[in-house]
Short mmCIF file of C-alpha atoms in Angstrom, two decimals:
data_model
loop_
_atom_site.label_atom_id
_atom_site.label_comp_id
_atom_site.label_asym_id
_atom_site.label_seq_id
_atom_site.Cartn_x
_atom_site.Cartn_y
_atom_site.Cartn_z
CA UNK A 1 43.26 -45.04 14.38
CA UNK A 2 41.62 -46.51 11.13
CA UNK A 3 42.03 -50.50 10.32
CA UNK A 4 45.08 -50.13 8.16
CA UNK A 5 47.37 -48.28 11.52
CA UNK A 6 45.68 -51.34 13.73
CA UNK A 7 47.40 -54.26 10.93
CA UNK A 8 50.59 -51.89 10.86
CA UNK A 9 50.80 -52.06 14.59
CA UNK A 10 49.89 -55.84 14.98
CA UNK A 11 52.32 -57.55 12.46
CA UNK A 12 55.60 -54.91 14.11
CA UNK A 13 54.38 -56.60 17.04
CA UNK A 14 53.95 -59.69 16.25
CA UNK A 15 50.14 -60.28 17.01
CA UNK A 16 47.19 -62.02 15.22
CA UNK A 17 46.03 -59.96 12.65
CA UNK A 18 42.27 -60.86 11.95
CA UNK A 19 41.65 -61.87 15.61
CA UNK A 20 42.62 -58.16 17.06
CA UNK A 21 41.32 -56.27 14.09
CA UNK A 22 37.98 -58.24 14.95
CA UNK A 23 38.57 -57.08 18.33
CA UNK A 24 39.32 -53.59 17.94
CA UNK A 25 35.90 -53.47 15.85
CA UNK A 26 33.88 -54.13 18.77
CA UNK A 27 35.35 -51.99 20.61
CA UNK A 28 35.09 -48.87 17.85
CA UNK A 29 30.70 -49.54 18.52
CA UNK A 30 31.33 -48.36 22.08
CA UNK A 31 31.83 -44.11 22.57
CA UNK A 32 34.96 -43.23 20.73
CA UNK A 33 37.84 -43.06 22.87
CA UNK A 34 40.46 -39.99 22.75
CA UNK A 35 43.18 -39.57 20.36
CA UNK A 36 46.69 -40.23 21.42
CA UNK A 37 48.88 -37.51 20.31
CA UNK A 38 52.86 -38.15 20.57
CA UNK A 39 54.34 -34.66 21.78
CA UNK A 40 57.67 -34.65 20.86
CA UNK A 41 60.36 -31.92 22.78
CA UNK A 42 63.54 -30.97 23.80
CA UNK A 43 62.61 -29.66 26.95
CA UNK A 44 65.82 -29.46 28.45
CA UNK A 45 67.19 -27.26 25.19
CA UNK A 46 68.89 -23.84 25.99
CA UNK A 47 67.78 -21.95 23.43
CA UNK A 48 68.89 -18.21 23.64
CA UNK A 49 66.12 -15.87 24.28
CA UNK A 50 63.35 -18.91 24.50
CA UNK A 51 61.92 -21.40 26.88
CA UNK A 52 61.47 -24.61 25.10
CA UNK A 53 59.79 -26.01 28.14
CA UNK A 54 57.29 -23.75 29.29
CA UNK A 55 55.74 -23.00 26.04
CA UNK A 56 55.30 -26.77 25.28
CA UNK A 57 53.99 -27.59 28.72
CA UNK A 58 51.34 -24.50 28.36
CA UNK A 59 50.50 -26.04 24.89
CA UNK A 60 50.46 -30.06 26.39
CA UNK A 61 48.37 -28.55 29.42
CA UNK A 62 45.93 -27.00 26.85
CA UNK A 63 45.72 -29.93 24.31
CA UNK A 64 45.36 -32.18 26.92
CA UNK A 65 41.37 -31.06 27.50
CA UNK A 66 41.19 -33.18 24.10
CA UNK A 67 43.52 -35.50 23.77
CA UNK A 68 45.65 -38.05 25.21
CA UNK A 69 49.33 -36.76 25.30
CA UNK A 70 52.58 -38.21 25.89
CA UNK A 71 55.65 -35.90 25.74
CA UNK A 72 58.98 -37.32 24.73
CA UNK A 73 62.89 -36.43 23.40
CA UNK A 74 63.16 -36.45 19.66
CA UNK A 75 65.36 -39.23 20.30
CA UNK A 76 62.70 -41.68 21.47
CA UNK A 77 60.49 -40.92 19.03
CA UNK A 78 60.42 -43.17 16.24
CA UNK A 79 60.63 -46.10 18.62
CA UNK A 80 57.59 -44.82 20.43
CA UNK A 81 55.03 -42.91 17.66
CA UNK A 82 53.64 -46.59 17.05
CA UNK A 83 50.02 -46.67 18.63
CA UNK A 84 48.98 -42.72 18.35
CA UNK A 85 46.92 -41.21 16.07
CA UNK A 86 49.65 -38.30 15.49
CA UNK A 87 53.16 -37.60 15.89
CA UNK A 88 53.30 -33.83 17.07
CA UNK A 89 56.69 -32.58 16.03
CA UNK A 90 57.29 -28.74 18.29
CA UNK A 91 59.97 -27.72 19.86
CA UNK A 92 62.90 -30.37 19.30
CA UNK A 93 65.55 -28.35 19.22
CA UNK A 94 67.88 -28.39 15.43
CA UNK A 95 68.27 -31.77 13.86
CA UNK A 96 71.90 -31.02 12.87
CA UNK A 97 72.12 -32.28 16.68
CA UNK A 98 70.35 -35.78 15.61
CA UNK A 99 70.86 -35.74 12.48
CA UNK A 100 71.24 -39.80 11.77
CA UNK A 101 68.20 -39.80 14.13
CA UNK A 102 65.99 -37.60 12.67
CA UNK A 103 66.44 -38.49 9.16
CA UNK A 104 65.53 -42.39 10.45
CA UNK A 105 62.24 -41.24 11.89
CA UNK A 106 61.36 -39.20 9.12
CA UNK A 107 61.99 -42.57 6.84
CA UNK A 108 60.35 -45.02 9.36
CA UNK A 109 56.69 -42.32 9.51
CA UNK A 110 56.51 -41.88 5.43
CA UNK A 111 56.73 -45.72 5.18
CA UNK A 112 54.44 -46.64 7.70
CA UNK A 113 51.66 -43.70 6.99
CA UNK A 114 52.22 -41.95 9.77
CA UNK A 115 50.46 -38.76 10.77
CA UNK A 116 52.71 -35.76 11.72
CA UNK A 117 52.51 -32.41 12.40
CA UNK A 118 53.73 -30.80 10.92
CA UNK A 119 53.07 -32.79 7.48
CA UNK A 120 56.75 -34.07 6.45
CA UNK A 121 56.28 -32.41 3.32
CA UNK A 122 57.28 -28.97 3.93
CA UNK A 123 59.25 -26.98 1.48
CA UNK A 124 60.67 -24.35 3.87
CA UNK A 125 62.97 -24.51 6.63
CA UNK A 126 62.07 -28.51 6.86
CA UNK A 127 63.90 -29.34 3.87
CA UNK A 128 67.10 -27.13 4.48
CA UNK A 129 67.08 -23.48 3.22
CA UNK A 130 67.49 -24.10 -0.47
CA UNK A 131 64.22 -22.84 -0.59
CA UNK A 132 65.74 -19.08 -0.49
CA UNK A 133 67.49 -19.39 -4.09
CA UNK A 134 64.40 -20.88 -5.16
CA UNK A 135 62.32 -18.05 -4.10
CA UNK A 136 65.01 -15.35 -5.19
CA UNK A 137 64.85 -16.75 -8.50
CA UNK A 138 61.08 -17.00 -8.77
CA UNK A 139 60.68 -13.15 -8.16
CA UNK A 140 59.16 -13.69 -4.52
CA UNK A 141 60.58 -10.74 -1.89
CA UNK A 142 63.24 -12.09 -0.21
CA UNK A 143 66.89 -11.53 0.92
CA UNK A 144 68.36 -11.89 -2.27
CA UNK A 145 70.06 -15.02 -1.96
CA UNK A 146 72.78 -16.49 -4.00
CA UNK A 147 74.92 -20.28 -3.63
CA UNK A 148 77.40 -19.73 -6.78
CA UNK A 149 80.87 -17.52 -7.23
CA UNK A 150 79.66 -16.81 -10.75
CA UNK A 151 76.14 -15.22 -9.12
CA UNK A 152 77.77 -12.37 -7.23
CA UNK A 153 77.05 -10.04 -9.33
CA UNK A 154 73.13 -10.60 -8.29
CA UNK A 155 73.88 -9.13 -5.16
CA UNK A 156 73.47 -5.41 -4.29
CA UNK A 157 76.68 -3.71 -2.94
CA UNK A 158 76.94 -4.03 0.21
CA UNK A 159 80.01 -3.33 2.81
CA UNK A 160 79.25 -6.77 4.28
CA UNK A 161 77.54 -10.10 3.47
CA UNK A 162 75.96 -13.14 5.68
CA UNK A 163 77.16 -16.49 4.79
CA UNK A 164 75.49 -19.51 6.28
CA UNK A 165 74.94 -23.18 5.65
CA UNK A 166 72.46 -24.55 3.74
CA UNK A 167 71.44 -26.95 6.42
CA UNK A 168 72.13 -24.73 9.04
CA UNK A 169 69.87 -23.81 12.11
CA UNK A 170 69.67 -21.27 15.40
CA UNK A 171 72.20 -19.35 13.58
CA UNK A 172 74.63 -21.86 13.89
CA UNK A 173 77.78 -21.84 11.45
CA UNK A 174 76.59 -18.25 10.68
CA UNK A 175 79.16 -15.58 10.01
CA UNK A 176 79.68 -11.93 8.40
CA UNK A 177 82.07 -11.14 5.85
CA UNK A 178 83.37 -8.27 3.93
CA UNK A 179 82.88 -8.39 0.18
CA UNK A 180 86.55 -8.48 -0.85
CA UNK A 181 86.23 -12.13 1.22
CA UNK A 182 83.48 -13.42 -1.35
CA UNK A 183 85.79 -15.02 -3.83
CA UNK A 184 87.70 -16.78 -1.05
CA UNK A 185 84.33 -18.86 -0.22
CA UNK A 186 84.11 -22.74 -0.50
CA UNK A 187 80.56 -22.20 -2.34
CA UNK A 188 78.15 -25.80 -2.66
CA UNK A 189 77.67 -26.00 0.87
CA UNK A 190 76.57 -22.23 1.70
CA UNK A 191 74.40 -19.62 1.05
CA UNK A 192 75.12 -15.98 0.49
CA UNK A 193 72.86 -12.38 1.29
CA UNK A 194 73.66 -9.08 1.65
CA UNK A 195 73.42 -8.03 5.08
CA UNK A 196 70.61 -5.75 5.48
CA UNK A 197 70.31 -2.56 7.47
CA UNK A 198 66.59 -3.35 8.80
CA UNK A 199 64.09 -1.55 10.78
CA UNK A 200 62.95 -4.33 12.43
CA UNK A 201 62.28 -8.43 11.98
CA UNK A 202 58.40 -9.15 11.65
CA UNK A 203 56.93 -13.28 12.39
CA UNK A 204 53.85 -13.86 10.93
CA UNK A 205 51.97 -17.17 12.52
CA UNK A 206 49.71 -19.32 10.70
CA UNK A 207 47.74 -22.70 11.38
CA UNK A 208 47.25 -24.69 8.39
CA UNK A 209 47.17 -21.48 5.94
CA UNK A 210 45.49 -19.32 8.38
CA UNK A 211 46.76 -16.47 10.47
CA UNK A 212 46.26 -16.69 13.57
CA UNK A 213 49.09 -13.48 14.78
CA UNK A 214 52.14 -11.41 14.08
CA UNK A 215 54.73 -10.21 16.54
CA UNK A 216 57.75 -7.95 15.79
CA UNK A 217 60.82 -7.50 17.72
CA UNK A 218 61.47 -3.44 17.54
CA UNK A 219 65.11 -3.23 18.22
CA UNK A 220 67.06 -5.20 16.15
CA UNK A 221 69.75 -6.25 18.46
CA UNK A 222 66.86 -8.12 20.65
CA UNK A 223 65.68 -10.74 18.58
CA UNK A 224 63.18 -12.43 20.91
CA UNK A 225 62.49 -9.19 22.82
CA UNK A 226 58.81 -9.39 21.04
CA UNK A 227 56.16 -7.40 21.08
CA UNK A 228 51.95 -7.82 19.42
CA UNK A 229 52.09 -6.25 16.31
CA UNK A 230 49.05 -5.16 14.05
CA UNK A 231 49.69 -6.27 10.56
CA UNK A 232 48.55 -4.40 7.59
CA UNK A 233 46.73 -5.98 4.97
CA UNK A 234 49.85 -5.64 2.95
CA UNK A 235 51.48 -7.18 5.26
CA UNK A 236 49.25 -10.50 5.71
CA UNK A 237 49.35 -10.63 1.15
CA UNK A 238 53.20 -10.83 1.80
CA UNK A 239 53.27 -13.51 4.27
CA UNK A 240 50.09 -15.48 2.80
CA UNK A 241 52.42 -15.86 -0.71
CA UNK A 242 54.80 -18.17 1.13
CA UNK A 243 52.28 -20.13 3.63
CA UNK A 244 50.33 -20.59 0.09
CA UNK A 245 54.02 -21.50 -1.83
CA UNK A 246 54.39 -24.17 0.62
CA UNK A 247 52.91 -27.55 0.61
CA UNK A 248 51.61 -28.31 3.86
CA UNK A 249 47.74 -28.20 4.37
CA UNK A 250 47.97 -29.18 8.45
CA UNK A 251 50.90 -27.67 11.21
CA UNK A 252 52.28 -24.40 11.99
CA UNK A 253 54.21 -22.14 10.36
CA UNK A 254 56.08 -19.01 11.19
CA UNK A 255 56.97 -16.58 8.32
CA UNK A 256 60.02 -14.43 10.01
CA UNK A 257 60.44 -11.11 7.66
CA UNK A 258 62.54 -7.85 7.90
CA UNK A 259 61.48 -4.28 7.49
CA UNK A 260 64.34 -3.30 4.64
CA UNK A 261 65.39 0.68 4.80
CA UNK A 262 63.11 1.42 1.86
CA UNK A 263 59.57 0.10 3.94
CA UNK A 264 59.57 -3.22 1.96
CA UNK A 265 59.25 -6.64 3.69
CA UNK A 266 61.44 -9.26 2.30
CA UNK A 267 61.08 -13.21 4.15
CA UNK A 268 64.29 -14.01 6.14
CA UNK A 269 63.10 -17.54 6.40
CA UNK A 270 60.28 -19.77 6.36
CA UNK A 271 59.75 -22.35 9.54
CA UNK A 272 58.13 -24.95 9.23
CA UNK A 273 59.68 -28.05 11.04
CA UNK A 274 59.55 -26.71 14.91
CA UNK A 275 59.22 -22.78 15.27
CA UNK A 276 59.28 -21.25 18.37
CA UNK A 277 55.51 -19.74 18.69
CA UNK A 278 56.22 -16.93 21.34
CA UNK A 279 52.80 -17.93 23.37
CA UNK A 280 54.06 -15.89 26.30
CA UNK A 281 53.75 -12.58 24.67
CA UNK A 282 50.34 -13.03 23.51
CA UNK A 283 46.85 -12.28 25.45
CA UNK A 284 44.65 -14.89 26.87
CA UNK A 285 42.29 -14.29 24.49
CA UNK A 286 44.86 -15.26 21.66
CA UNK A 287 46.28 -18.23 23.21
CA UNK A 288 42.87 -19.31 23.18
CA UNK A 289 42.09 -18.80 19.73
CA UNK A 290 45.35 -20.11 18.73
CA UNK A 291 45.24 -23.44 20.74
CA UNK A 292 41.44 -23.75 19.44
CA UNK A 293 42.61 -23.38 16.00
CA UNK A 294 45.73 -26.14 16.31
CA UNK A 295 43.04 -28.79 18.07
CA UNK A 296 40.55 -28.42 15.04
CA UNK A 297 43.93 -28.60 12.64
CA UNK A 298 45.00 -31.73 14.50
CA UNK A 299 41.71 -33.46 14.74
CA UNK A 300 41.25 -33.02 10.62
CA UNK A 301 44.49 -34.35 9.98
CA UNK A 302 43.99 -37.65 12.44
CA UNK A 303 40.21 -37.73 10.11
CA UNK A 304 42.31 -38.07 7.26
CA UNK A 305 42.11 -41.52 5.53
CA UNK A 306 45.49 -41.22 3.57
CA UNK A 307 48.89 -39.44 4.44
CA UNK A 308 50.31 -37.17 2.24
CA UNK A 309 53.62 -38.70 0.61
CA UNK A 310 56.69 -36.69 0.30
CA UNK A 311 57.56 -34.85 -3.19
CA UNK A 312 59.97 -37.48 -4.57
CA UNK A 313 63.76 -36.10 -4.15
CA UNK A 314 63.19 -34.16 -1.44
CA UNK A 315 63.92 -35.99 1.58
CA UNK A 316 64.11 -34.68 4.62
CA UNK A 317 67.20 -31.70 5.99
CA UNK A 318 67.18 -29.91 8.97
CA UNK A 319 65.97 -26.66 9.72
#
């Protein structure tokens, strides 16, 4: 930890500044110790078609040959993340279950500086999915997406439509409707798409902004029956635009996608609070190079001397 984290630490507790500081000096001339990493998980989480738990104690048992890890309920977690290095934010499960807590730790780690990964100031899934009407406007490919009664007319014609909450997450509050229904809808609160006949969904994985893989799931009514799948170079330009769109330079990101009947990929959503990463379905040799790509990604951002702030007016929503 640098000086500044020390003082934090010291005055919460209640300790003599100058003397420890002093102290912690002397020790920082002796071989560097390891740096304590905060793990943060819902382990016990039944999420359909995933295991929560085994993925994050493969990734704990693999992190661990670097640094010191402690693995805790996104409950405990802003009373805890004081003395680590880095808060490592994976799979919690969605906030709208914790929301009051969530939302607290978010506001206690921007005001005391600290480090978490992901970086708190994503602009996909992290901040809610207003995102998607930002991006339809903007021209990106996307599900066209619409939040207004007066915008239905921006949406192809379709027999039916998805409509789901802005701050919604693991499909919850998600529902199909026919388009006579669309008047009928309490708009503000929800988001609208066409519901599209795809040939399959597409996830795209990237550390920092680099790919590491891509699986696919080829039946659509299997979501998280996944399979490797060999991008094209097409394909990585269409999922770099939205890892470069957003504004975190250290975490993990998953850009999910759907092939639409015409060949086109358009983005379904961006995560980047907690996505699942699939490590089961991959080859040694790519859990590997994955895992040796997040512990260079984590030790750059515990190097770094400041913490990014948050955009102004974009606090944190769940996923």
């Amino acid at each position: 930890m640098r000086e500044a984290d020390y003082v934090r630490v010291f005055r919460v507790r209640g300790l003599p500044v100058e003397r420890n500081v002093r102290a912690v000096s002397e020790e920082s001339a002796m071989p560097s110790a390891r740096a304590r990493v905060l793990y943060v998980s819902d382990l016990a989480y039944p999420a359909k078609g995933r295991r929560y738990c085994d993925e994050d104690i493969f990734l704990t048992s693999r992190l661990r040959d670097e640094f010191d890890i402690a693995v805790c309920h996104p409950l405990d977690a802003a009373g805890l993340m004081d003395g680590f290095d880095v808060v490592v934010v994976r799979n919690s499960g969605p906030v709208l279950n914790y929301q009051a807590e969530y939302d607290a730790f978010r506001e206690r780690a921007v005001a005391d500086d600290v480090r978490v990964y992901n970086e708190l100031s994503g602009k996909g899934d992290m901040a809610g999915k207003g995102y998607l009407l930002e991006l339809t406007a903007a021209g990106y490919p996307v599900i066209p997406t619409i939040d207004r009664s007066e915008d239905l007319g921006r949406l192809p014609d379709v027999d039916t439509y998805v409509v789901k909450p802005k701050l919604g997450a693991d499909s919850i509050g998600l529902e199909f409707v026919a388009r006579e229904r669309l008047p009928e809808l309490a708009y503000g609160d929800v988001l609208v798409q066409p519901r599209i006949d795809f040939r399959y969904e597409v996830s795209f994985y990237f550390v920092d902004r680099a790919f590491q893989y891509a699986l696919y799931a080829p039946h659509p009514d299997r979501r998280w029956a996944l399979e490797p799948y060999e991008p094209t170079e097409q394909d990585l330009e269409f999922a770099q635009r939205f890892v470069d769109w957003n504004d975190i330079a250290y975490g993990i990101q998953r850009v999910d996608a759907c092939r639409a009947p015409g060949g086109e990929l358009l983005l379904v959503e961006l995560e980047d609070l907690n996505p699942y990463l699939s490590l089961d379905v991959l080859a040694p040799e790519a859990q590997d190079a994955f895992v040796a790509s997040v512990k260079t990604s984590l030790r750059a951002l515990i190097g770094r001397e400041t913490v990014r702030a948050v955009p102004t007016g974009r606090q944190g929503a769940p996923r």
